[in-house]
Amino acid sequence: MNGKVLVVGSLNMDLVVNTAHLPQTGETILGGRFATIPGGKGANQAVAAARMGAPVSMIGCVGADGFGAELLRGAAQDGIDTRAITVETGAPTGIALITVDAEGRNTIVVASGANQLLSPLHLLAAKAAFSAAEVLVIQLEIPPETVGAALALAAEHGTRVVLNPAPARPLGAEILSQVDILIPNEVEALQMTGTATLEAAIETLLAQGVRNLILTLGEQGALLVSGGQRMHLPAYPVRAVDTVAAGDAFVGAFAAGLAGGLELEAAARLGNAAAALSVTRAGAQPSLPRRIEVDAFLQEQGDTPGLPR
Ligand code: RIB
């Protein structure tokens, strides 16, 4: 499998506390274990794709600090080409404050730091990565003008675009029409469309020019909407301990499958399997499965998306 994946996005150090329940407004609670864990939606998706066997490069920014150095080291250990990840002195590395409750649910607050310094100039400096890539993967933890510039460069080079609109904001038809596959979760789909039901969100996104939509639905699996057809892909049954980065596991594995030549449905099944395995483990990047684990899991489930090696 050698179709290249380019990820443009965030790198964060996750500061994670496990708690019995998620705190209410105004409530102080005593948590349990604390850990610093490599995360950031962009980096998580890059690692998820790399662990599926795709050649991955990433464009992003970290600060000139210990967290930045650790994130860069971890990405390189996963085989990611980190040459276009810039160490910026103007801001600290992004962090995310995360609480995870006993049911595996979470709250996440991001302080973007250096991620907000990722500019269109960084993309132009790494332009060759766009022509080399089969698939561009991008999220919304970086400045909007950088997202726009990445989409324009992808169009110039004929690179397919997978956009994970997280954190959600309304995007408009100009952006959405440049996206090949949009992958929001249910909350993001409602927030970005300002609608109250999933059905209304789907109709609004299609009317805004979305060509292929994959809604990730947590323990309900995923819904693929493409070419006037809808297909529900049920989740694989697992016991969830921590859902942080489950969406990133889906997006990264999906992108690896797509770059490797899979059709949308088969790539989405691969994403579903990676997400299922990720929720059985704690943390963002430590939870992301490797190809050999996903293959074995799919075989147990009697399912084979046929990802070429
Ligand atoms: O999707 C999970 C990620 O969101 C975390 O790793 C955190 O860093 C935030 O970006």
Tab-separated table of C-alpha atoms and ligand atoms in Angstrom:
chain	number	residue	atom	x	y	z
A	1	MET	CA	0.000	0.000	0.000
A	2	ASN	CA	1.844	3.143	-1.075
A	3	GLY	CA	-0.654	5.953	-1.771
A	4	LYS	CA	0.662	8.880	0.254
A	5	VAL	CA	-1.365	10.719	2.894
A	6	LEU	CA	-0.624	14.354	3.730
A	7	VAL	CA	-2.010	15.679	7.015
A	8	VAL	CA	-2.258	19.427	7.585
A	9	GLY	CA	-3.234	20.061	11.186
A	10	SER	CA	-2.645	20.335	14.898
A	11	LEU	CA	-0.277	18.721	17.352
A	12	ASN	CA	-1.178	18.949	21.066
A	13	MET	CA	0.097	17.487	24.270
A	14	ASP	CA	-2.966	16.095	26.066
A	15	LEU	CA	-3.106	16.729	29.837
A	16	VAL	CA	-5.485	13.997	30.933
A	17	VAL	CA	-7.181	13.387	34.285
A	18	ASN	CA	-9.425	10.389	34.905
A	19	THR	CA	-12.501	11.205	36.990
A	20	ALA	CA	-15.535	9.314	38.294
A	21	HIS	CA	-17.831	11.742	36.482
A	22	LEU	CA	-17.382	14.815	34.281
A	23	PRO	CA	-17.456	18.074	36.327
A	24	GLN	CA	-20.589	20.256	36.251
A	25	THR	CA	-20.394	24.053	35.916
A	26	GLY	CA	-19.011	25.452	39.186
A	27	GLU	CA	-18.155	22.006	40.551
A	28	THR	CA	-14.708	21.019	41.838
A	29	ILE	CA	-14.048	17.301	41.820
A	30	LEU	CA	-11.101	15.176	42.826
A	31	GLY	CA	-9.714	13.253	39.890
A	32	GLY	CA	-7.554	10.171	39.768
A	33	ARG	CA	-4.617	9.412	37.487
A	34	PHE	CA	-2.958	12.274	35.556
A	35	ALA	CA	-0.986	11.709	32.362
A	36	THR	CA	0.579	13.712	29.535
A	37	ILE	CA	-0.220	11.923	26.285
A	38	PRO	CA	0.607	12.891	22.669
A	39	GLY	CA	-2.498	14.115	20.855
A	40	GLY	CA	-3.932	16.816	18.611
A	41	LYS	CA	-6.444	15.908	15.925
A	42	GLY	CA	-3.959	16.395	13.088
A	43	ALA	CA	-1.185	14.369	14.695
A	44	ASN	CA	-3.614	11.658	15.830
A	45	GLN	CA	-4.943	11.241	12.293
A	46	ALA	CA	-1.404	11.178	10.890
A	47	VAL	CA	-0.397	8.471	13.383
A	48	ALA	CA	-3.585	6.477	12.703
A	49	ALA	CA	-2.862	6.499	8.943
A	50	ALA	CA	0.828	5.654	9.440
A	51	ARG	CA	-0.049	2.696	11.689
A	52	MET	CA	-2.243	1.377	8.856
A	53	GLY	CA	0.904	1.291	6.715
A	54	ALA	CA	0.383	4.454	4.631
A	55	PRO	CA	3.355	6.715	3.910
A	56	VAL	CA	2.400	9.890	5.797
A	57	SER	CA	3.799	13.412	5.897
A	58	MET	CA	2.519	16.195	8.116
A	59	ILE	CA	2.534	19.993	7.996
A	60	GLY	CA	2.049	21.693	11.362
A	61	CYS	CA	3.651	23.802	14.086
A	62	VAL	CA	4.894	23.104	17.603
A	63	GLY	CA	6.539	25.434	20.106
A	64	ALA	CA	10.236	25.423	21.007
A	65	ASP	CA	9.639	23.471	24.218
A	66	GLY	CA	9.717	20.001	25.723
A	67	PHE	CA	6.171	19.091	24.626
A	68	GLY	CA	6.979	20.089	21.038
A	69	ALA	CA	10.159	18.017	21.021
A	70	GLU	CA	8.296	15.001	22.441
A	71	LEU	CA	5.517	15.275	19.838
A	72	LEU	CA	8.025	15.527	16.993
A	73	ARG	CA	9.964	12.538	18.314
A	74	GLY	CA	6.813	10.437	18.625
A	75	ALA	CA	5.618	11.282	15.099
A	76	ALA	CA	9.020	10.383	13.649
A	77	GLN	CA	8.996	7.079	15.574
A	78	ASP	CA	5.702	6.283	13.839
A	79	GLY	CA	7.456	6.786	10.494
A	80	ILE	CA	5.789	10.121	9.739
A	81	ASP	CA	7.769	12.544	7.570
A	82	THR	CA	8.039	15.476	9.999
A	83	ARG	CA	10.237	17.765	7.876
A	84	ALA	CA	7.335	20.199	7.340
A	85	ILE	CA	6.482	20.441	11.055
A	86	THR	CA	7.951	23.799	12.058
A	87	VAL	CA	9.258	24.629	15.524
A	88	GLU	CA	7.964	28.170	16.199
A	89	THR	CA	9.373	30.358	18.977
A	90	GLY	CA	6.344	32.704	19.081
A	91	ALA	CA	3.991	30.407	21.031
A	92	PRO	CA	4.111	27.275	23.195
A	93	THR	CA	3.113	23.869	21.886
A	94	GLY	CA	-0.662	23.368	21.831
A	95	ILE	CA	-2.170	21.538	24.779
A	96	ALA	CA	-5.552	19.940	25.474
A	97	LEU	CA	-7.084	19.679	28.956
A	98	ILE	CA	-8.993	16.406	28.968
A	99	THR	CA	-11.186	14.728	31.557
A	100	VAL	CA	-12.237	11.121	31.039
A	101	ASP	CA	-15.020	9.646	33.172
A	102	ALA	CA	-15.624	6.080	34.328
A	103	GLU	CA	-17.787	5.404	31.258
A	104	GLY	CA	-14.988	6.488	28.905
A	105	ARG	CA	-16.715	9.784	28.002
A	106	ASN	CA	-14.664	12.977	27.869
A	107	THR	CA	-14.518	16.750	27.823
A	108	ILE	CA	-11.713	18.468	25.891
A	109	VAL	CA	-10.527	22.092	25.999
A	110	VAL	CA	-7.708	23.038	23.614
A	111	ALA	CA	-5.239	25.919	24.064
A	112	SER	CA	-4.012	26.077	20.473
A	113	GLY	CA	-0.633	27.758	21.018
A	114	ALA	CA	1.690	27.173	18.064
A	115	ASN	CA	-1.089	25.524	16.011
A	116	GLN	CA	-2.516	29.018	15.469
A	117	LEU	CA	0.782	30.067	13.859
A	118	LEU	CA	0.397	27.555	11.018
A	119	SER	CA	0.033	29.870	8.023
A	120	PRO	CA	-0.422	29.552	4.249
A	121	LEU	CA	3.312	30.362	3.990
A	122	HIS	CA	4.151	27.117	5.789
A	123	LEU	CA	2.060	25.281	3.186
A	124	LEU	CA	3.771	27.006	0.260
A	125	ALA	CA	7.148	26.074	1.724
A	126	ALA	CA	6.029	22.424	1.688
A	127	LYS	CA	4.208	22.558	-1.660
A	128	ALA	CA	5.920	19.416	-2.963
A	129	ALA	CA	4.083	17.399	-0.297
A	130	PHE	CA	0.772	18.245	-1.999
A	131	SER	CA	1.858	16.956	-5.407
A	132	ALA	CA	3.219	13.764	-3.811
A	133	ALA	CA	0.019	13.023	-1.867
A	134	GLU	CA	-2.947	10.935	-2.944
A	135	VAL	CA	-5.090	12.218	-0.082
A	136	LEU	CA	-5.008	15.421	1.999
A	137	VAL	CA	-6.461	15.087	5.520
A	138	ILE	CA	-7.344	18.291	7.334
A	139	GLN	CA	-9.277	19.404	10.452
A	140	LEU	CA	-10.207	22.771	11.995
A	141	GLU	CA	-7.727	23.194	14.882
A	142	ILE	CA	-5.657	25.528	12.659
A	143	PRO	CA	-6.455	29.021	11.274
A	144	PRO	CA	-9.297	29.207	8.697
A	145	GLU	CA	-7.075	30.915	6.091
A	146	THR	CA	-4.640	27.994	6.305
A	147	VAL	CA	-7.492	25.530	5.757
A	148	GLY	CA	-8.554	27.543	2.680
A	149	ALA	CA	-4.985	27.633	1.333
A	150	ALA	CA	-4.576	23.872	1.835
A	151	LEU	CA	-7.776	23.181	-0.110
A	152	ALA	CA	-6.600	25.440	-2.942
A	153	LEU	CA	-3.226	23.650	-3.112
A	154	ALA	CA	-4.961	20.259	-3.079
A	155	ALA	CA	-7.173	21.369	-5.993
A	156	GLU	CA	-4.104	22.603	-7.900
A	157	HIS	CA	-2.429	19.211	-7.512
A	158	GLY	CA	-5.492	16.974	-7.951
A	159	THR	CA	-5.190	15.664	-4.368
A	160	ARG	CA	-8.382	14.203	-2.833
A	161	VAL	CA	-9.491	16.049	0.291
A	162	VAL	CA	-10.814	14.455	3.491
A	163	LEU	CA	-12.041	17.141	5.907
A	164	ASN	CA	-12.836	16.345	9.535
A	165	PRO	CA	-14.704	19.524	10.626
A	166	ALA	CA	-13.558	19.466	14.243
A	167	PRO	CA	-13.979	21.608	16.236
A	168	ALA	CA	-17.109	22.432	14.240
A	169	ARG	CA	-17.976	25.782	12.704
A	170	PRO	CA	-20.118	26.740	9.712
A	171	LEU	CA	-17.977	26.442	6.583
A	172	GLY	CA	-20.095	27.563	3.635
A	173	ALA	CA	-20.419	26.214	0.128
A	174	GLU	CA	-17.103	27.600	-1.132
A	175	ILE	CA	-15.091	25.437	1.269
A	176	LEU	CA	-17.423	22.433	1.246
A	177	SER	CA	-17.446	22.195	-2.552
A	178	GLN	CA	-13.639	21.658	-2.451
A	179	VAL	CA	-13.961	18.691	-0.103
A	180	ASP	CA	-14.214	15.153	-1.490
A	181	ILE	CA	-15.235	13.448	1.743
A	182	LEU	CA	-16.554	15.275	4.818
A	183	ILE	CA	-16.346	13.298	8.088
A	184	PRO	CA	-18.135	14.992	11.023
A	185	ASN	CA	-19.536	13.311	14.092
A	186	GLU	CA	-23.192	13.872	14.987
A	187	VAL	CA	-22.564	16.928	17.212
A	188	GLU	CA	-20.307	18.542	14.615
A	189	ALA	CA	-22.859	17.975	11.833
A	190	LEU	CA	-25.559	19.725	13.905
A	191	GLN	CA	-23.250	22.576	14.969
A	192	MET	CA	-21.876	23.328	11.524
A	193	THR	CA	-25.356	23.424	9.976
A	194	GLY	CA	-27.233	25.045	12.880
A	195	THR	CA	-29.886	22.326	12.597
A	196	ALA	CA	-31.646	20.324	15.302
A	197	THR	CA	-31.819	16.878	13.720
A	198	LEU	CA	-29.361	14.646	11.922
A	199	GLU	CA	-31.696	14.407	8.953
A	200	ALA	CA	-31.816	18.208	8.600
A	201	ALA	CA	-28.034	18.370	8.961
A	202	ILE	CA	-27.544	15.811	6.177
A	203	GLU	CA	-29.929	17.674	3.852
A	204	THR	CA	-28.224	21.013	4.610
A	205	LEU	CA	-24.730	19.642	3.985
A	206	LEU	CA	-25.809	18.039	0.696
A	207	ALA	CA	-27.450	21.324	-0.350
A	208	GLN	CA	-24.163	23.108	0.481
A	209	GLY	CA	-22.358	20.940	-2.070
A	210	VAL	CA	-20.965	18.088	0.048
A	211	ARG	CA	-20.342	15.221	-2.406
A	212	ASN	CA	-19.562	12.406	0.031
A	213	LEU	CA	-20.495	12.485	3.689
A	214	ILE	CA	-19.521	10.046	6.416
A	215	LEU	CA	-21.185	10.668	9.748
A	216	THR	CA	-19.416	8.952	12.615
A	217	LEU	CA	-22.045	7.910	15.143
A	218	GLY	CA	-20.094	6.507	18.094
A	219	GLU	CA	-21.531	3.193	19.227
A	220	GLN	CA	-23.986	3.338	16.312
A	221	GLY	CA	-21.118	3.086	13.797
A	222	ALA	CA	-21.097	5.331	10.732
A	223	LEU	CA	-23.448	6.484	7.995
A	224	LEU	CA	-22.064	6.831	4.480
A	225	VAL	CA	-24.017	9.208	2.218
A	226	SER	CA	-22.730	9.201	-1.349
A	227	GLY	CA	-24.118	9.320	-4.896
A	228	GLY	CA	-27.703	9.607	-3.676
A	229	GLN	CA	-27.330	6.417	-1.588
A	230	ARG	CA	-27.090	5.884	2.148
A	231	MET	CA	-25.357	3.007	3.840
A	232	HIS	CA	-25.255	2.352	7.583
A	233	LEU	CA	-22.080	0.657	8.772
A	234	PRO	CA	-22.732	-0.731	12.269
A	235	ALA	CA	-20.036	-0.349	14.919
A	236	TYR	CA	-18.067	-3.421	15.926
A	237	PRO	CA	-19.083	-4.458	19.449
A	238	VAL	CA	-16.372	-3.590	22.016
A	239	ARG	CA	-16.183	-2.429	25.636
A	240	ALA	CA	-15.264	1.265	25.567
A	241	VAL	CA	-12.859	2.539	28.229
A	242	ASP	CA	-11.832	5.860	26.610
A	243	THR	CA	-13.294	7.453	23.484
A	244	VAL	CA	-10.618	10.175	23.075
A	245	ALA	CA	-9.342	10.094	19.457
A	246	ALA	CA	-11.873	7.479	18.287
A	247	GLY	CA	-12.902	9.876	15.506
A	248	ASP	CA	-9.233	10.448	14.660
A	249	ALA	CA	-8.662	6.686	14.464
A	250	PHE	CA	-11.570	6.479	12.002
A	251	VAL	CA	-10.379	9.408	9.851
A	252	GLY	CA	-6.722	8.316	9.717
A	253	ALA	CA	-7.478	4.674	8.895
A	254	PHE	CA	-10.116	5.740	6.360
A	255	ALA	CA	-7.608	8.052	4.630
A	256	ALA	CA	-4.969	5.301	4.552
A	257	GLY	CA	-7.504	2.953	2.966
A	258	LEU	CA	-8.562	5.557	0.407
A	259	ALA	CA	-4.942	6.379	-0.493
A	260	GLY	CA	-4.308	2.634	-0.781
A	261	GLY	CA	-7.049	2.271	-3.405
A	262	LEU	CA	-10.080	1.179	-1.362
A	263	GLU	CA	-13.589	2.332	-2.276
A	264	LEU	CA	-15.410	4.576	0.201
A	265	GLU	CA	-17.352	1.765	1.869
A	266	ALA	CA	-14.361	-0.519	2.398
A	267	ALA	CA	-12.234	2.392	3.658
A	268	ALA	CA	-15.035	3.353	6.065
A	269	ARG	CA	-15.181	-0.221	7.389
A	270	LEU	CA	-11.450	-0.015	8.023
A	271	GLY	CA	-12.052	3.288	9.847
A	272	ASN	CA	-14.819	1.656	11.914
A	273	ALA	CA	-12.506	-1.171	12.954
A	274	ALA	CA	-9.668	1.199	13.912
A	275	ALA	CA	-12.101	3.350	15.929
A	276	ALA	CA	-13.520	0.271	17.707
A	277	LEU	CA	-10.062	-0.881	18.777
A	278	SER	CA	-9.052	2.636	19.844
A	279	VAL	CA	-11.907	2.970	22.359
A	280	THR	CA	-10.758	-0.181	24.170
A	281	ARG	CA	-7.525	1.631	25.185
A	282	ALA	CA	-6.690	4.805	27.094
A	283	GLY	CA	-5.303	8.020	25.586
A	284	ALA	CA	-5.109	9.516	22.114
A	285	GLN	CA	-2.064	8.265	20.220
A	286	PRO	CA	-1.338	5.234	22.465
A	287	SER	CA	-4.848	3.967	21.656
A	288	LEU	CA	-4.415	4.001	17.861
A	289	PRO	CA	-4.149	0.458	16.501
A	290	ARG	CA	-1.587	-0.948	14.096
A	291	ARG	CA	-2.455	-2.622	10.814
A	292	ILE	CA	-1.726	-6.126	12.093
A	293	GLU	CA	-4.191	-5.615	14.998
A	294	VAL	CA	-6.897	-4.261	12.699
A	295	ASP	CA	-6.441	-7.173	10.283
A	296	ALA	CA	-6.752	-9.695	13.126
A	297	PHE	CA	-9.786	-7.876	14.555
A	298	LEU	CA	-11.536	-7.773	11.174
A	299	GLN	CA	-10.869	-11.449	10.660
A	300	GLU	CA	-12.455	-12.192	14.054
A	301	GLN	CA	-15.467	-10.156	12.899
A	302	GLY	CA	-15.592	-12.061	9.584
A	303	ASP	CA	-14.935	-8.848	7.681
A	304	THR	CA	-12.127	-8.068	5.189
A	305	PRO	CA	-11.984	-4.602	3.628
A	306	GLY	CA	-9.140	-5.903	1.403
A	307	LEU	CA	-6.618	-3.174	2.034
A	308	PRO	CA	-3.653	-3.915	-0.228
A	309	ARG	CA	-0.347	-4.359	1.576
B	1	RIB	O1	-9.669	14.224	18.939
B	1	RIB	C1	-8.964	14.137	20.141
B	1	RIB	C2	-7.956	15.257	20.215
B	1	RIB	O2	-8.638	16.502	20.274
B	1	RIB	C3	-7.084	15.234	21.442
B	1	RIB	O3	-5.919	14.464	21.271
B	1	RIB	C4	-6.837	16.713	21.723
B	1	RIB	O4	-5.496	17.082	21.604
B	1	RIB	C5	-7.737	17.464	20.767
B	1	RIB	O5	-7.061	17.968	19.676
